[in-house]
């Protein structure tokens, strides 16, 4: 039986081509991944809010597969409404389907806190408008955003085409000594290959949307797997 150790349900934007692939490549033996999609083509505030209205129906479909945990796999979609928006979204889904839910934004906050990171550098593929919403969300959660650098991309399929080295180079070019951690935002931005080398080169923890999402989901499922190539988050916590 697939998922003899645990079944993880994933809700992703319809245009996301990265998150499933990264998670599939890192899942511990015995953990299965089951996906539902909600409509999104462009990473704009209007489309993100509209997408979230369909999250409950996607969760109902995942419940049919007997999943033990649902991961809402969209960073911008889970922070777009400001502080506590992601908690409200999680609670709404849980109440409807009676399955535990975590979102990417919750996972990122938990990951940064457990790494004792306060002063952070944020790398994104987003436009300035979405970056500003992300800054507000992180600062409302008591992080000091030293800088947030985006690539100005609105089309989510274009984000999915980015190579990992683009996030690596942007993070390295933006690095500042006072940073406690680097956060690379967006579940459609490919990062798993560069987490370990970036930590080695910068000397500080690296958190990415997909890495943090997987980490928290597994913890909530009581699966404490060490995955060294996914950085300090997966080796120390």
Coordinates of C-alpha atoms in Angstrom, one line a residue:
X1 CA 0.0 0.0 0.0
X2 CA 1.3 3.4 -0.9
X3 CA 1.4 5.7 2.1
X4 CA 1.8 2.9 4.7
X5 CA 3.8 5.4 6.9
X6 CA 1.6 8.4 6.1
X7 CA -0.5 10.0 3.3
X8 CA 0.0 13.7 2.7
X9 CA -2.5 15.7 0.7
X10 CA -1.3 18.7 -1.2
X11 CA -3.3 21.7 -2.6
X12 CA -1.4 23.6 -5.2
X13 CA -2.2 26.3 -7.7
X14 CA -3.2 24.9 -11.1
X15 CA -0.1 26.5 -12.8
X16 CA 2.4 25.2 -10.2
X17 CA 4.8 22.8 -11.9
X18 CA 7.5 22.6 -9.2
X19 CA 6.2 21.7 -5.8
X20 CA 5.0 18.2 -6.5
X21 CA 8.2 17.3 -8.2
X22 CA 10.4 18.6 -5.4
X23 CA 8.3 16.9 -2.7
X24 CA 8.2 13.6 -4.6
X25 CA 12.0 13.6 -4.9
X26 CA 12.4 14.1 -1.1
X27 CA 9.6 12.1 0.5
X28 CA 10.7 9.5 3.0
X29 CA 10.0 5.9 2.3
X30 CA 6.4 5.0 3.1
X31 CA 5.0 8.5 2.7
X32 CA 2.8 9.1 -0.3
X33 CA 1.7 12.4 -1.8
X34 CA -1.8 13.1 -3.2
X35 CA -2.6 16.3 -5.0
X36 CA -5.5 18.6 -5.8
X37 CA -5.3 21.8 -7.8
X38 CA -7.0 25.2 -7.5
X39 CA -7.1 27.7 -10.4
X40 CA -4.4 30.3 -10.7
X41 CA -2.5 31.6 -13.7
X42 CA -1.0 34.9 -12.5
X43 CA 0.5 35.7 -9.1
X44 CA -1.7 38.8 -8.5
X45 CA -3.6 39.7 -5.3
X46 CA -7.0 39.4 -7.1
X47 CA -6.2 35.9 -8.5
X48 CA -4.8 34.7 -5.2
X49 CA -7.8 35.7 -3.2
X50 CA -10.1 34.1 -5.7
X51 CA -8.1 30.9 -5.7
X52 CA -8.4 30.6 -1.9
X53 CA -12.2 30.5 -2.1
X54 CA -11.9 27.1 -3.8
X55 CA -9.6 25.6 -1.2
X56 CA -12.3 23.8 0.8
X57 CA -13.6 21.9 -2.3
X58 CA -10.0 20.8 -3.1
X59 CA -9.6 19.6 0.5
X60 CA -12.8 17.6 0.3
X61 CA -11.5 15.7 -2.8
X62 CA -8.2 15.0 -0.9
X63 CA -10.2 13.7 2.1
X64 CA -11.6 11.0 -0.3
X65 CA -8.0 9.6 -0.6
X66 CA -7.8 9.1 3.2
X67 CA -5.0 11.7 3.7
X68 CA -3.8 12.3 7.3
X69 CA -2.6 15.9 6.7
X70 CA -3.4 18.5 4.1
X71 CA -0.7 21.0 3.0
X72 CA -1.9 24.2 1.4
X73 CA 1.1 24.7 -0.9
X74 CA 1.1 28.3 -1.9
X75 CA 3.2 31.0 -0.2
X76 CA 1.6 34.1 -1.6
X77 CA -1.8 32.6 -1.4
X78 CA -1.5 32.0 2.3
X79 CA 0.0 35.3 3.3
X80 CA -1.9 37.7 1.0
X81 CA -4.4 38.7 3.6
X82 CA -1.8 39.7 6.2
X83 CA -1.0 38.4 9.7
X84 CA -3.2 35.4 10.8
X85 CA -4.8 35.1 7.3
X86 CA -3.1 31.7 6.9
X87 CA -4.3 30.5 10.3
X88 CA -7.9 31.5 9.4
X89 CA -7.6 29.7 6.0
X90 CA -6.3 26.6 7.7
X91 CA -9.1 26.6 10.3
X92 CA -11.7 27.1 7.7
X93 CA -10.5 24.0 5.7
X94 CA -10.1 21.9 8.9
X95 CA -13.6 22.7 10.0
X96 CA -15.1 21.6 6.7
X97 CA -13.1 18.4 6.1
X98 CA -12.0 17.3 9.6
X99 CA -8.4 16.8 8.5
X100 CA -5.4 18.7 10.0
X101 CA -4.1 21.5 7.7
X102 CA -0.9 23.5 7.5
X103 CA 0.0 26.2 5.0
X104 CA 3.3 27.1 3.5
X105 CA 3.3 30.5 5.2
X106 CA 2.8 28.8 8.6
X107 CA 5.6 26.5 7.8
X108 CA 8.0 29.3 6.8
X109 CA 7.3 31.2 10.0
X110 CA 7.8 28.1 12.1
X111 CA 11.0 27.2 10.3
X112 CA 12.5 30.7 10.7
X113 CA 11.6 30.7 14.4
X114 CA 13.1 27.3 15.2
X115 CA 16.3 28.4 13.4
X116 CA 16.3 31.5 15.7
X117 CA 16.3 33.8 12.6
X118 CA 15.2 37.4 13.2
X119 CA 17.0 39.4 10.6
X120 CA 16.2 37.9 7.2
X121 CA 16.9 38.4 3.5
X122 CA 14.0 37.4 1.3
X123 CA 14.3 36.3 -2.3
X124 CA 11.2 35.9 -4.5
X125 CA 10.1 35.7 -8.1
X126 CA 7.2 38.1 -7.4
X127 CA 6.2 41.6 -8.4
X128 CA 6.8 44.6 -6.1
X129 CA 3.1 44.5 -5.1
X130 CA 3.3 40.9 -3.8
X131 CA 6.7 41.5 -2.3
X132 CA 5.2 44.3 -0.2
X133 CA 2.4 42.0 1.0
X134 CA 5.1 39.5 2.0
X135 CA 7.2 42.0 3.8
X136 CA 4.1 43.1 5.8
X137 CA 3.3 39.5 6.7
X138 CA 6.8 38.7 7.8
X139 CA 7.2 41.9 9.8
X140 CA 3.8 41.4 11.5
X141 CA 5.2 38.0 12.6
X142 CA 8.2 39.9 14.2
X143 CA 10.9 39.3 11.6
X144 CA 13.1 42.1 10.5
X145 CA 13.2 42.0 6.7
X146 CA 16.6 43.4 5.8
X147 CA 15.8 43.3 2.1
X148 CA 13.4 41.6 -0.2
X149 CA 14.5 41.1 -3.8
X150 CA 12.1 39.9 -6.5
X151 CA 12.3 39.0 -10.2
X152 CA 9.0 40.9 -11.1
X153 CA 7.3 37.8 -12.6
X154 CA 3.5 37.6 -12.6
X155 CA 2.9 34.6 -14.9
X156 CA 3.2 31.6 -12.7
X157 CA 4.2 29.2 -15.5
X158 CA 7.2 31.5 -16.1
X159 CA 8.2 31.2 -12.4
X160 CA 8.1 27.4 -12.8
X161 CA 10.6 27.6 -15.7
X162 CA 13.3 29.3 -13.6
X163 CA 16.5 27.4 -13.0
X164 CA 17.7 26.8 -9.4
X165 CA 20.9 28.8 -10.1
X166 CA 18.8 31.9 -10.5
X167 CA 17.7 31.8 -6.9
X168 CA 21.2 30.9 -5.8
X169 CA 22.8 33.9 -7.6
X170 CA 20.2 36.4 -6.5
X171 CA 20.6 35.3 -2.9
X172 CA 24.4 35.4 -3.1
X173 CA 24.4 38.8 -4.8
X174 CA 22.0 40.2 -2.2
X175 CA 23.7 38.8 0.9
X176 CA 24.6 41.0 3.8
X177 CA 26.6 40.0 6.9
X178 CA 23.8 40.9 9.4
X179 CA 21.4 38.4 8.0
X180 CA 20.5 35.4 10.2
X181 CA 18.9 33.5 7.4
X182 CA 17.9 33.6 3.7
X183 CA 14.3 32.8 2.8
X184 CA 13.5 31.9 -0.8
X185 CA 9.8 32.3 -1.3
X186 CA 7.4 30.6 -3.7
X187 CA 6.4 27.0 -4.0
X188 CA 6.8 27.2 -7.8
X189 CA 10.4 28.3 -7.6
X190 CA 12.9 25.4 -7.8
X191 CA 15.3 25.4 -4.9
X192 CA 16.1 22.0 -3.5
X193 CA 19.4 21.6 -5.4
X194 CA 20.8 24.8 -4.1
X195 CA 19.9 24.8 -0.4
X196 CA 23.0 22.9 0.8
X197 CA 25.5 24.7 -1.3
X198 CA 24.0 28.1 -0.5
X199 CA 24.2 27.3 3.3
X200 CA 27.8 26.3 2.9
X201 CA 28.7 29.4 0.9
X202 CA 26.8 32.0 3.0
X203 CA 27.3 30.3 6.4
X204 CA 23.7 30.8 7.5
X205 CA 20.5 28.8 7.3
X206 CA 18.5 28.8 4.1
X207 CA 14.7 28.3 4.2
X208 CA 12.6 27.8 1.1
X209 CA 8.9 27.5 0.7
X210 CA 8.9 23.9 -0.4
X211 CA 11.5 22.8 2.1
X212 CA 9.7 24.4 5.0
X213 CA 6.4 23.0 3.8
X214 CA 7.7 19.5 3.7
X215 CA 9.5 19.8 7.0
X216 CA 6.4 21.0 9.0
X217 CA 4.0 18.6 7.3
X218 CA 6.2 15.6 8.2
X219 CA 6.7 16.9 11.8
X220 CA 2.9 17.2 12.1
X221 CA 2.6 13.6 10.9
X222 CA 5.2 12.5 13.5
X223 CA 7.7 11.5 10.8
X224 CA 11.1 12.8 12.0
X225 CA 13.2 12.1 8.9
X226 CA 16.7 13.6 8.5
X227 CA 17.3 14.8 4.9
X228 CA 20.8 16.3 5.0
X229 CA 20.7 17.8 1.5
X230 CA 17.8 19.9 2.5
X231 CA 19.8 22.0 4.9
X232 CA 20.0 22.7 8.6
X233 CA 16.2 22.6 9.0
X234 CA 16.2 18.9 8.2
X235 CA 19.4 18.0 10.0
X236 CA 19.1 19.8 13.3
X237 CA 15.3 20.1 13.8

